[in-house]
Short mmCIF file of C-alpha atoms and ligand atoms in Angstrom, two decimals:
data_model
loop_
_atom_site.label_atom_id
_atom_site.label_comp_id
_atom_site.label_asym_id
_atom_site.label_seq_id
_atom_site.Cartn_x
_atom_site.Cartn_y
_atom_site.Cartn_z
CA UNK A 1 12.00 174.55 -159.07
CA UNK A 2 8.37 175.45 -159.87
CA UNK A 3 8.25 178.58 -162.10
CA UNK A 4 8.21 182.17 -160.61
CA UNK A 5 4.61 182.27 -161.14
CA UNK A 6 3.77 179.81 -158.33
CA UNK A 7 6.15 181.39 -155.37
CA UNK A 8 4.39 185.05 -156.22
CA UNK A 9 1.32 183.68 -156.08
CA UNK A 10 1.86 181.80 -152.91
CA UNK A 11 3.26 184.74 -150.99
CA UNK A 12 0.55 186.71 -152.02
CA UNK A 13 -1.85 184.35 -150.78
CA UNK A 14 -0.28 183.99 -147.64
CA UNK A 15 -0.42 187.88 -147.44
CA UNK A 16 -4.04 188.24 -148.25
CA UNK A 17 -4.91 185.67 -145.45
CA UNK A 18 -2.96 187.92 -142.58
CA UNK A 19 -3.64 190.94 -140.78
CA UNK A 20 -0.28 192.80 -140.61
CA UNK A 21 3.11 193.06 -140.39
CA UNK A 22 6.26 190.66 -141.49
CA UNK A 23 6.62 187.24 -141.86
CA UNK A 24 9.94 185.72 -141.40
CA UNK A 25 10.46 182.75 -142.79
CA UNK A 26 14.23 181.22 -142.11
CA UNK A 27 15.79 179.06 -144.51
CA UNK A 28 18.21 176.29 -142.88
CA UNK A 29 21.86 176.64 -142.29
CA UNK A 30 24.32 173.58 -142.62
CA UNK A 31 23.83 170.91 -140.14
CA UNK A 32 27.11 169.31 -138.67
CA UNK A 33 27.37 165.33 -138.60
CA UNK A 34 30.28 164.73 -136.54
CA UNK A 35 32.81 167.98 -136.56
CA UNK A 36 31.84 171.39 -138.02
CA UNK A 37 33.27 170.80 -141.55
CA UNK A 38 30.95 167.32 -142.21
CA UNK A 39 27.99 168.44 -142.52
CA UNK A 40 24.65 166.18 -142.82
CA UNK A 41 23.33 166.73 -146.87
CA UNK A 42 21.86 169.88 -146.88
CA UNK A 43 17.51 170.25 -146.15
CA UNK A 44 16.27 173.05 -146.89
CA UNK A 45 13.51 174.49 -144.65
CA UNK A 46 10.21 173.31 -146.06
CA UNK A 47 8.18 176.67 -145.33
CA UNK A 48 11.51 178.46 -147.30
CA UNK A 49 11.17 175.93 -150.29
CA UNK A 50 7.15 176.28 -150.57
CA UNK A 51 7.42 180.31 -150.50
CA UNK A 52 10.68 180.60 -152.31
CA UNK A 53 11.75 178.10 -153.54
CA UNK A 54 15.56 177.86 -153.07
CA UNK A 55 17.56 175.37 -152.01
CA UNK A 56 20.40 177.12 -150.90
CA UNK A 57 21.54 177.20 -147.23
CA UNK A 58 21.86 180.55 -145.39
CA UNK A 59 19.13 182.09 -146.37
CA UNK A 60 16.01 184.17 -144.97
CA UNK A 61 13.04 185.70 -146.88
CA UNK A 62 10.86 187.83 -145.41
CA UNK A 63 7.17 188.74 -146.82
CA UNK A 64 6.08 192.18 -146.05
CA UNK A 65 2.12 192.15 -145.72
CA UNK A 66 1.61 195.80 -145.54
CA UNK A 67 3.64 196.94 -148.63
CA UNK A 68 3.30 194.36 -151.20
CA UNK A 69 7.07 193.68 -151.09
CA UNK A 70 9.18 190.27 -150.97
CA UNK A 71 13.08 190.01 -149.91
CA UNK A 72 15.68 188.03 -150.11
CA UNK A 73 18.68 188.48 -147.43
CA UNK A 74 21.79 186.07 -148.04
CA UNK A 75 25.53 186.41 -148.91
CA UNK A 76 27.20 185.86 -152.52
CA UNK A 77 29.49 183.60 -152.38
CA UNK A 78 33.73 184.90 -151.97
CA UNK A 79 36.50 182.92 -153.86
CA UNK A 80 37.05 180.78 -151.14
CA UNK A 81 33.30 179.07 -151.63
CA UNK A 82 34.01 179.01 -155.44
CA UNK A 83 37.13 176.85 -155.11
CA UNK A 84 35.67 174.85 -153.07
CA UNK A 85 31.96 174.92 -154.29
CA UNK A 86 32.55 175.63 -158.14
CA UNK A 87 31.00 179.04 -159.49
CA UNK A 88 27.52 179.94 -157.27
CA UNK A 89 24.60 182.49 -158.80
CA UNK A 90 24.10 185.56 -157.04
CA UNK A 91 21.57 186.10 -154.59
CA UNK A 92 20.18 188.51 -157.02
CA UNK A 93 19.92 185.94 -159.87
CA UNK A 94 18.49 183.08 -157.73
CA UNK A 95 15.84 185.39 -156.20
CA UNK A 96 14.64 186.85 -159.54
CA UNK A 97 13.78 182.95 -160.42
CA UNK A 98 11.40 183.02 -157.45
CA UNK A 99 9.85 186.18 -158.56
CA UNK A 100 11.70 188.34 -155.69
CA UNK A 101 13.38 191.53 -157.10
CA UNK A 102 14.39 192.80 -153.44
CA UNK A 103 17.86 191.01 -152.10
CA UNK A 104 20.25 192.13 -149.34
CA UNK A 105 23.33 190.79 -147.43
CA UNK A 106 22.34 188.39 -144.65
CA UNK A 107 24.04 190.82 -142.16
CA UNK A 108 21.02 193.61 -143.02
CA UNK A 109 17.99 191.37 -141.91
CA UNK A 110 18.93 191.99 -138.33
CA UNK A 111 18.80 195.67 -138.84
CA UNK A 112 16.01 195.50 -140.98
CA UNK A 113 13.76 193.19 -138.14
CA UNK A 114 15.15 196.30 -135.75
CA UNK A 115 13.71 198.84 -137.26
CA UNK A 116 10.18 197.21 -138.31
CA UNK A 117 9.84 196.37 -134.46
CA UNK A 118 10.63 200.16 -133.93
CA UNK A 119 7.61 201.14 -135.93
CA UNK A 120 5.22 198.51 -133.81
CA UNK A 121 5.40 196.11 -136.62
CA UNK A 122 4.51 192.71 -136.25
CA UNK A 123 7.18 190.11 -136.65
CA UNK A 124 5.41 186.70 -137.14
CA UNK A 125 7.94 183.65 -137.71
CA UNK A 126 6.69 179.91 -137.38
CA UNK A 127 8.01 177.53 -134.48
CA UNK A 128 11.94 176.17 -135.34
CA UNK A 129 12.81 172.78 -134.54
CA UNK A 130 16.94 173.31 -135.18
CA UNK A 131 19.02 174.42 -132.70
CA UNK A 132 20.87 177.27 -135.22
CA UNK A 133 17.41 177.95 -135.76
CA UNK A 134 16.17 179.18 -132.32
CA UNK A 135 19.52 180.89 -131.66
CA UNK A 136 19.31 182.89 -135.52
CA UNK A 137 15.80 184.08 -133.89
CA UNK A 138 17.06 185.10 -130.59
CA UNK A 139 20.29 187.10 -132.36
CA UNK A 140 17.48 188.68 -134.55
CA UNK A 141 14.56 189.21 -132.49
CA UNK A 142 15.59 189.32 -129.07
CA UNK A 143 13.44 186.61 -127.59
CA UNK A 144 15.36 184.42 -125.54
CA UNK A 145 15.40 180.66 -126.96
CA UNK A 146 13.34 179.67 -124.29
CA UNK A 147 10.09 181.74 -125.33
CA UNK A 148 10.81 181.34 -129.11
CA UNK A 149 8.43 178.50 -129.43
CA UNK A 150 5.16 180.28 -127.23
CA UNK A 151 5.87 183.61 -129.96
CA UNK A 152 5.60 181.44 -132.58
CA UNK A 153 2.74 183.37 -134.49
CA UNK A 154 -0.55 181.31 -134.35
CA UNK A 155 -1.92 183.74 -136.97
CA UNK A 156 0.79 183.01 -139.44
CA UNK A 157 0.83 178.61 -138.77
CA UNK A 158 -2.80 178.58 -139.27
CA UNK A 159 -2.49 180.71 -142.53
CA UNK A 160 -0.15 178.59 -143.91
CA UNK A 161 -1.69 175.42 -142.93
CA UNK A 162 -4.68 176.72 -144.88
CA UNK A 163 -2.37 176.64 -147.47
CA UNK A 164 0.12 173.70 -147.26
CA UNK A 165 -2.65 171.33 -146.78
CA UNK A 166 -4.07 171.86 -150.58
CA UNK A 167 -1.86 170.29 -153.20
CA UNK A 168 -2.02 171.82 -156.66
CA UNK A 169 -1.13 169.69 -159.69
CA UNK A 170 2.19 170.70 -159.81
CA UNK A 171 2.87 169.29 -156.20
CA UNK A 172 0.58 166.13 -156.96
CA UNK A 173 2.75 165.62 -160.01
CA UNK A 174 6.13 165.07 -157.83
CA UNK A 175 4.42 163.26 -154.83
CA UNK A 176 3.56 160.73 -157.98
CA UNK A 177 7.19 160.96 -159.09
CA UNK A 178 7.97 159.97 -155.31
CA UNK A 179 5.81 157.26 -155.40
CA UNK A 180 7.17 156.31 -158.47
CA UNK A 181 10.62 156.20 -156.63
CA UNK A 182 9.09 154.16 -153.51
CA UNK A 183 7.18 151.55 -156.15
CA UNK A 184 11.06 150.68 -157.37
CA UNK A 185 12.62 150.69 -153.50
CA UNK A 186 9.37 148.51 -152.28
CA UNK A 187 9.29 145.83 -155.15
CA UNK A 188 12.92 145.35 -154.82
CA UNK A 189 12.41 144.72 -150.70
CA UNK A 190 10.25 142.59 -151.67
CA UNK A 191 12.44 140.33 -153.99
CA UNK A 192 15.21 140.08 -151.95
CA UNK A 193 12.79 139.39 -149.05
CA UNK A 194 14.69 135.59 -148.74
CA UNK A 195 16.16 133.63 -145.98
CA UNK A 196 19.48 134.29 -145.28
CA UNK A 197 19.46 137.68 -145.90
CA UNK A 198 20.07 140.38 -143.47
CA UNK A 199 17.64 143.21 -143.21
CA UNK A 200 20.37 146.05 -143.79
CA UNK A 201 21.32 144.50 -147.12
CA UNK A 202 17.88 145.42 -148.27
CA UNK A 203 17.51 148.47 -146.59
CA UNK A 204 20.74 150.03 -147.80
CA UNK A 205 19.56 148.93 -151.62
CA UNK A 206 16.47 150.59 -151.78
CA UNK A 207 17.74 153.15 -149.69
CA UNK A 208 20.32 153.76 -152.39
CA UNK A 209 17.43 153.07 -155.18
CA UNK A 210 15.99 156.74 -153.39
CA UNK A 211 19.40 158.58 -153.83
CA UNK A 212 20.12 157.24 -157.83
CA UNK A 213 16.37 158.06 -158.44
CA UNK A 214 15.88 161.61 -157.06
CA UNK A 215 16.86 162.71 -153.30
CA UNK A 216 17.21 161.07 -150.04
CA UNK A 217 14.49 158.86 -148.12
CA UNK A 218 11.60 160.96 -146.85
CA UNK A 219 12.58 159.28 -143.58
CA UNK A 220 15.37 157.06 -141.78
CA UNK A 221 14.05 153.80 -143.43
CA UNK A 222 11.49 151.22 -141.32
CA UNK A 223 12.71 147.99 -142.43
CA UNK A 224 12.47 144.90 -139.51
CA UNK A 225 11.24 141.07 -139.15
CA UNK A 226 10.46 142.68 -135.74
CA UNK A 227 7.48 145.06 -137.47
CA UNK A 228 5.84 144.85 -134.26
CA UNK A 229 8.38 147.82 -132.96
CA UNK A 230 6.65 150.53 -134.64
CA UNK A 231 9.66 152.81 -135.96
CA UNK A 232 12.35 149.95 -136.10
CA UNK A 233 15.31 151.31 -137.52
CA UNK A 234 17.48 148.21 -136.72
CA UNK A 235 18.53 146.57 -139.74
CA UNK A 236 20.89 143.82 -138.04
CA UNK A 237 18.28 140.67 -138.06
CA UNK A 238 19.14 137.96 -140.14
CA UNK A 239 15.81 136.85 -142.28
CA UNK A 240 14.00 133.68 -141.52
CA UNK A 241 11.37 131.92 -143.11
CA UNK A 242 8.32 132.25 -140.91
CA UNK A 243 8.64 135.73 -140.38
CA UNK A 244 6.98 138.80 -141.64
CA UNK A 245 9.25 141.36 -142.82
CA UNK A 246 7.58 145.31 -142.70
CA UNK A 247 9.48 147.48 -145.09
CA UNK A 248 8.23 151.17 -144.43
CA UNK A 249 10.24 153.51 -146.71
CA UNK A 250 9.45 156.42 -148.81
CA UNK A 251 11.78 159.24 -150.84
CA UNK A 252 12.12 162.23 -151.45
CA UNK A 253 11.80 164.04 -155.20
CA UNK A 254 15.00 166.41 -156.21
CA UNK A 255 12.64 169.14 -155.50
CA UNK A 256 11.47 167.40 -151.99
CA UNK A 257 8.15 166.39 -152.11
CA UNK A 258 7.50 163.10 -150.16
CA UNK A 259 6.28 159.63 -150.72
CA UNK A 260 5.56 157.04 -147.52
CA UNK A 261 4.81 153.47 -148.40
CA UNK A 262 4.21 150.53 -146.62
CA UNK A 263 4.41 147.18 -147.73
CA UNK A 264 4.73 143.51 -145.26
CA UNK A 265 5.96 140.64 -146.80
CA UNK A 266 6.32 136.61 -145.55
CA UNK A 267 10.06 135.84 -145.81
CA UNK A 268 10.61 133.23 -148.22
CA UNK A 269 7.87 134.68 -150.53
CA UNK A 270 4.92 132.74 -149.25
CA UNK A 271 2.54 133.30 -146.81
CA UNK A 272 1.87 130.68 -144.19
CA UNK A 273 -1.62 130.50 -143.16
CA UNK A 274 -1.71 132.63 -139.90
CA UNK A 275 0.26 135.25 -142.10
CA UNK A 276 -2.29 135.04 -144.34
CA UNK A 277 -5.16 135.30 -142.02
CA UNK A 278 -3.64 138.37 -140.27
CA UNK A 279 -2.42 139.76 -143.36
CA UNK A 280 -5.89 140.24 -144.89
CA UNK A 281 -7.73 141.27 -141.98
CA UNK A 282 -4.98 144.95 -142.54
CA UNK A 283 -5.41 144.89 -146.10
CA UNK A 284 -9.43 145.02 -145.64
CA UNK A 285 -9.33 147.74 -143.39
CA UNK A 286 -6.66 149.65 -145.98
CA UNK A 287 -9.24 148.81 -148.79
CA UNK A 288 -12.29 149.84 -147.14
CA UNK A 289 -10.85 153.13 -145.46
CA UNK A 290 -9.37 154.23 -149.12
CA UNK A 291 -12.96 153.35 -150.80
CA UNK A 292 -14.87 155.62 -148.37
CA UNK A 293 -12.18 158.46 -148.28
CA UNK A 294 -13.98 161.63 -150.21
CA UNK A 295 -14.39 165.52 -149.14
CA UNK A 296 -16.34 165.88 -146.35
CA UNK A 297 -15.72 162.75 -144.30
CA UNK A 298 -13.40 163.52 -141.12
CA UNK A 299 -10.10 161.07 -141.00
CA UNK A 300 -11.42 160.40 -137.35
CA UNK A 301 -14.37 158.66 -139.39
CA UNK A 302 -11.69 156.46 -140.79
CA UNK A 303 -9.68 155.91 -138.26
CA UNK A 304 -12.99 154.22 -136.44
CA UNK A 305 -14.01 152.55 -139.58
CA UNK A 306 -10.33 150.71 -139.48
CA UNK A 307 -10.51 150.37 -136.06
CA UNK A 308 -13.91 148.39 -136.72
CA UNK A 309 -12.76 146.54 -139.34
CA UNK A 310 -9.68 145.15 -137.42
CA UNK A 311 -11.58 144.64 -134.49
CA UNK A 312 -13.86 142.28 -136.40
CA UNK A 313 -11.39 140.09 -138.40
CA UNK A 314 -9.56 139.63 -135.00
CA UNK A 315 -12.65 138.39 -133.79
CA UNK A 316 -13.51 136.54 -136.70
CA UNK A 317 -9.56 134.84 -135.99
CA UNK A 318 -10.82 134.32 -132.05
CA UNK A 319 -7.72 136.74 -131.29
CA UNK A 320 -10.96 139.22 -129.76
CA UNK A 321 -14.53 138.77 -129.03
CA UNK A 322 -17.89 140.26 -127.41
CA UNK A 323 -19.58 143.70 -129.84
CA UNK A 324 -17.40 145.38 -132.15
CA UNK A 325 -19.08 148.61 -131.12
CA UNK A 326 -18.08 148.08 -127.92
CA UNK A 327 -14.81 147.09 -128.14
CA UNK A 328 -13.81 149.86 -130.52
CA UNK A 329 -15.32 152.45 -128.02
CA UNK A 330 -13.76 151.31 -124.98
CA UNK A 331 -10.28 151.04 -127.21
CA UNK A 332 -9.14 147.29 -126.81
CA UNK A 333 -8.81 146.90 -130.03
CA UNK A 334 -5.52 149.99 -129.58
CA UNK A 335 -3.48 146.58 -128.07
CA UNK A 336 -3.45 145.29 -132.25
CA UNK A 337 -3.64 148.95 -133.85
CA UNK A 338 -1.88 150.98 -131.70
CA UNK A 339 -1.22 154.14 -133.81
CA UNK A 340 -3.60 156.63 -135.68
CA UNK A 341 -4.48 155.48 -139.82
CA UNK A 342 -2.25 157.88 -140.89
CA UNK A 343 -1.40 161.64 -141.34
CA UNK A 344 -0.61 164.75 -144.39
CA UNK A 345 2.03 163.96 -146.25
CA UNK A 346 4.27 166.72 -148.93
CA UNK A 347 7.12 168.97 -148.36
CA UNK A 348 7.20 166.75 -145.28
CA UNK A 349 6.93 163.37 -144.98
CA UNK A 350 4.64 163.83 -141.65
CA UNK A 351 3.46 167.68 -143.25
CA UNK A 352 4.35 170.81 -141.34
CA UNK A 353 4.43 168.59 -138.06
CA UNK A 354 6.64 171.20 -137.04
CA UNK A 355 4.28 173.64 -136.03
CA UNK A 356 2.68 171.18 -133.40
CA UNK A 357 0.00 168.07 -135.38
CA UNK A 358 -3.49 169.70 -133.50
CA UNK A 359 -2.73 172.55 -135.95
CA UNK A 360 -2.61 170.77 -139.14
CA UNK A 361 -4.76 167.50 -137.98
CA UNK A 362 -7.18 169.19 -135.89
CA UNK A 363 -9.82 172.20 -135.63
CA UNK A 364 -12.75 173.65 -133.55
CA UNK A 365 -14.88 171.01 -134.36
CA UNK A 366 -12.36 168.04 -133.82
CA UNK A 367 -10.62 167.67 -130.23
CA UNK A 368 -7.84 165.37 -129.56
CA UNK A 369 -8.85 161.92 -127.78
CA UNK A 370 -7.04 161.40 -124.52
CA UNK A 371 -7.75 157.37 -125.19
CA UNK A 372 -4.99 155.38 -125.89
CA UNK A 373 -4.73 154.45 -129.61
CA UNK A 374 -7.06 157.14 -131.15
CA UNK A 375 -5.02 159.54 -128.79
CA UNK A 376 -2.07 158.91 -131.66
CA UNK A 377 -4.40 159.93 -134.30
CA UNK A 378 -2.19 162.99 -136.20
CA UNK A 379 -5.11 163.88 -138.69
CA UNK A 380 -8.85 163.87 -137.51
CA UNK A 381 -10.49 166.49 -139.23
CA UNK A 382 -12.66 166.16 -142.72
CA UNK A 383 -11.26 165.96 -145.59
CA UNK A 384 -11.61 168.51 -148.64
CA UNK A 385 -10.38 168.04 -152.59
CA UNK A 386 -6.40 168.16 -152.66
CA UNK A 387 -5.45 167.05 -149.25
CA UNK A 388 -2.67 164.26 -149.58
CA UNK A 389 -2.26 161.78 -146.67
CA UNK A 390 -1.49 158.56 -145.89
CA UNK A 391 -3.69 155.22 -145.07
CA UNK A 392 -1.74 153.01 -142.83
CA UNK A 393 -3.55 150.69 -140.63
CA UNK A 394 -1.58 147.74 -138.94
CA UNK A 395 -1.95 144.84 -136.87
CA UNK A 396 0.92 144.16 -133.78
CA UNK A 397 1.58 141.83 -131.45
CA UNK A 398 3.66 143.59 -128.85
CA UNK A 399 4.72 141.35 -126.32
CA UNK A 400 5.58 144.04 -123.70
CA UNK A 401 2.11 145.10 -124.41
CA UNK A 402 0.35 141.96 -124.17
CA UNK A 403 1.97 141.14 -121.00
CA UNK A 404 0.96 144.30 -119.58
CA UNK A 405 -2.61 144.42 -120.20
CA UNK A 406 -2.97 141.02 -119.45
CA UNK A 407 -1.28 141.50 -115.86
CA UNK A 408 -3.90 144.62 -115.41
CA UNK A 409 -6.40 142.28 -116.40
CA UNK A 410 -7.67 144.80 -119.26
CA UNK A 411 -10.49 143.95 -121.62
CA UNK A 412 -10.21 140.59 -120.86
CA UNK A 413 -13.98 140.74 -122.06
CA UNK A 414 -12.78 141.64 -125.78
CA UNK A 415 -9.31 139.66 -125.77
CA UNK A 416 -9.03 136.59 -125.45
CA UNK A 417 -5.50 136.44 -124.08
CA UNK A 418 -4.91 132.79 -124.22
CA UNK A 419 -5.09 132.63 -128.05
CA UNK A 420 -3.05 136.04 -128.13
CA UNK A 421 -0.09 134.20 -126.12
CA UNK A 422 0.02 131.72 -129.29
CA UNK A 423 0.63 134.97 -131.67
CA UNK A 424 3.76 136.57 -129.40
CA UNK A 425 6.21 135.61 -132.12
CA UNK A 426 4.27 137.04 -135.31
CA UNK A 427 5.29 140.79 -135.45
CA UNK A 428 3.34 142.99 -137.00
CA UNK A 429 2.10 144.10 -140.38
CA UNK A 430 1.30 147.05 -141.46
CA UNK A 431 0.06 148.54 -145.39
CA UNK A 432 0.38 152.02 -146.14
CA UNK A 433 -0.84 153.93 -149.35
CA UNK A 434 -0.50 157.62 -150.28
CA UNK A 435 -3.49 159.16 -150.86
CA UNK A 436 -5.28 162.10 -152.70
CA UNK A 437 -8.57 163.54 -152.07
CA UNK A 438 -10.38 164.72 -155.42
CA UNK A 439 -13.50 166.49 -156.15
CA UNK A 440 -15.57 163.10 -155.81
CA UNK A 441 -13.62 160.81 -153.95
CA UNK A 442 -10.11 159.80 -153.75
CA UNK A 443 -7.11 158.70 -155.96
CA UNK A 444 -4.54 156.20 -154.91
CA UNK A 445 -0.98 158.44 -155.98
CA UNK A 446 1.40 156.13 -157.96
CA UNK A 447 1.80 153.32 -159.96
CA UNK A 448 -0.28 150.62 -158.01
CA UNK A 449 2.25 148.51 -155.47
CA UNK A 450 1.54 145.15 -155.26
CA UNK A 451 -0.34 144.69 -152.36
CA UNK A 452 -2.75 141.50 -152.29
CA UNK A 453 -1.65 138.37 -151.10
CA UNK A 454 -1.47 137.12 -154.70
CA UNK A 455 0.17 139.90 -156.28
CA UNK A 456 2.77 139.95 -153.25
CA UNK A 457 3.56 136.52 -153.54
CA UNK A 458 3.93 136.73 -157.55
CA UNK A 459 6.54 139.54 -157.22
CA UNK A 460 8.37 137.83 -154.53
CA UNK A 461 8.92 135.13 -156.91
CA UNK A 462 9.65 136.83 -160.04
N1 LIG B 1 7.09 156.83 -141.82
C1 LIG B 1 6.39 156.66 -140.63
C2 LIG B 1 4.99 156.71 -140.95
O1 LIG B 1 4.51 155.87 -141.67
O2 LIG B 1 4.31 157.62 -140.60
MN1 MN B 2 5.38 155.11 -143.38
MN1 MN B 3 3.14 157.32 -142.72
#
């Protein structure tokens, strides 16, 4: 936990950016696995960790923007927990670490909600994406489930984007200790990247490299010599020589922050030379979009710029051809790099996606493209000194995809679909970084992965 300091100061920043009223922010409850008792590991609610800071389940704080006040409502725990639990704080004590002096049984906040909305007071909660969740906020509030998401308070998502989005050095600190975590789980993928081997024996290492080193993965680990599936969570393939093997795979610190790194390595530990050809034509466009990330520039800008630069070395490979301009603006080059360059990353691994991306990615001067590709963009808007994201630019070769366009005859004036055929059994690469913005420019969080084709194959053999 961060000290008391930082949750005070947080909830009174939130309260000087809002109007009026109460802000309800619910921590989670217990999620069941399989029957009530066994339970998923606990999560705590992002919003409730970044305001105050417990990891607890069962818990709701509520900021009062009027009156200067903070509360805590949850239950102390009987002799029932403590045998099976061992000895628990107090609500009391755990809130006074967060800088909240006000605590009261979880059974008051209904009453308490009650009577502000009496008065005409504003309840403003953010949208819930669990189940208990939405039904907590329909006990409390009245709303039926069905409208909880539309109440959501716009004022209050927007207010703590504004927030969120800026990392201070104590949050850069353990997205670097989460890198740190994802530079052990990648480098050992990448060792044990050798024929023979099937994908779930490396995924279940590294996965278990997270767990010894801090918390879970930031995410149900990508790990597949089928790469060209975007979010393959299959781990059943037996590795080959030949293939490509994407390992996409981040973790989470004990206090949650996220890491998300990508890495694609040749099976075997050497890259043949269409690997090689594909491989740096991705690792240019990661390159160039981190050297021209700085404040100011909108992501969309480098989201093009990797769409340019992909669109060139696939020409440069004869996989495309005709102007780059003009493939990149009608989007063929979307059939290779099918996804957006990347999106925040913190307390979430994809940051407060929760309260819908155009809130967090987007603004009034940045609208959402309805084209296919840059349509998938999450973050388009510019970028200003402590905004932490990720650079992820890939190259697939989707046969479903292929076949498709090809049958609708699309862009066969940029693709030349006969040489694409030859590439159906590649996969897909993609190289991710995590990324800070700084006053000047941009830092690259973490000890440095191995990423070029040298450095790659060196640790593969090591
Ligand atoms: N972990 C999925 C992604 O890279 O966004
Ligand atoms: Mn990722
Ligand atoms: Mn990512």
């Amino acid at each position: 936990m961060f000290t008391s300091k930082v949750y005070t100061e947080r909830r009174n920043r939130l309260r000087n950016k809002m109007q009026s009223g109460l802000v309800l922010i619910l921590g989670n409850t217990e999620a069941s696995y399989n029957y009530p008792a066994n339970t998923y590991h606990f999560r705590q609610d992002s919003d409730f960790l970044y305001f105050f800071g417990l990891d607890h389940p069962d818990f709701a704080g509520v900021i009062d923007i009027d009156e200067n006040k903070d509360y805590i409502f949850g239950n102390d725990v009987d002799i029932d927990d403590i045998i099976w639990m061992g000895p628990q704080p107090t609500v009391k004590e755990q809130a006074v670490k967060v800088g909240v002096n006000d605590t009261e049984p979880f059974a008051g906040l209904a009453e308490f909600l009650k009577s502000a909305i009496a008065k005409g007071r504003n309840i403003h909660f953010l949208p819930p994406y669990r189940g208990e969740n939405y039904i907590q906020l329909e006990k409390l509030l009245g709303t039926p489930v069905a409208k909880i998401k539309e109440n959501a308070s716009v004022e209050l998502i927007k207010a703590v984007v504004s927030l969120r989005e800026i990392k201070d050095e104590f949050e850069i600190a353990e997205i670097e200790k989460a890198v740190a975590i994802a530079y052990e789980m990648h480098t050992t993928s990448m060792k044990m990247a050798k024929p023979g081997v099937v994908e779930r024996e490396i995924a279940g290492t590294i996965e278990g490299i997270s767990l010894a080193m801090g918390g879970p993965v930031s995410f149900p680990i990508i790990l597949s010599v089928h790469g060209e599936t975007l979010h393959n969570h299959y781990h059943g393939n037996t590795l080959e020589v030949g293939r490509m093997m994407v390992t996409d795979a981040g973790a989470e610190t004990t206090m949650h922050y996220a890491s998300d790194i990508t890495r694609t390595v040749p099976v075997g530990g050497k890259f043949n030379q269409r690997q090689k050809e594909i491989y740096e034509i991705v690792l240019d466009a990661n390159l160039k979009t981190i050297e021209a990330a700085k404040p100011g520039i909108p992501n969309l800008e480098l989201h093009m710029l990797a769409a340019r630069t992909i669109a060139s070395g696939l020409k440069e490979v004869g996989l495309m051809k005709g102007n780059i301009d003009d493939i990149v603006k009608a989007g063929a080059h979307a059939m290779f790099f099918p996804h957006g360059l990347g999106h925040m990353m913190g307390l979430d691994v994809h940051d407060m996606e929760g309260f819908g991306e155009d809130y967090v990615g987007y603004n009034d001067e940045f609208k959402r493209s309805s084209q296919f590709g840059t349509a998938f963009l999450r973050l388009a808007k510019r970028h200003k000194p402590g905004y932490v994201f990720t650079i992820e630019p890939g190259i697939y070769f989707i046969p479903a995809l292929i076949d498709m366009w090809r049958k609708e005859g699309k862009f066969t004036d940029f693709i030349n679909y006969d040489k694409v055929e030859t590439y159906k059994d590649f996969g897909g690469i993609r190289i991710e970084d995590d990324i800070l913005i700084t006053e000047t420019g941009n830092r690259v969080l973490g000890k440095p992965i191995p990423k070029t084709v040298a450095e790659i194959e060196e640790t593969m053999g090591s």
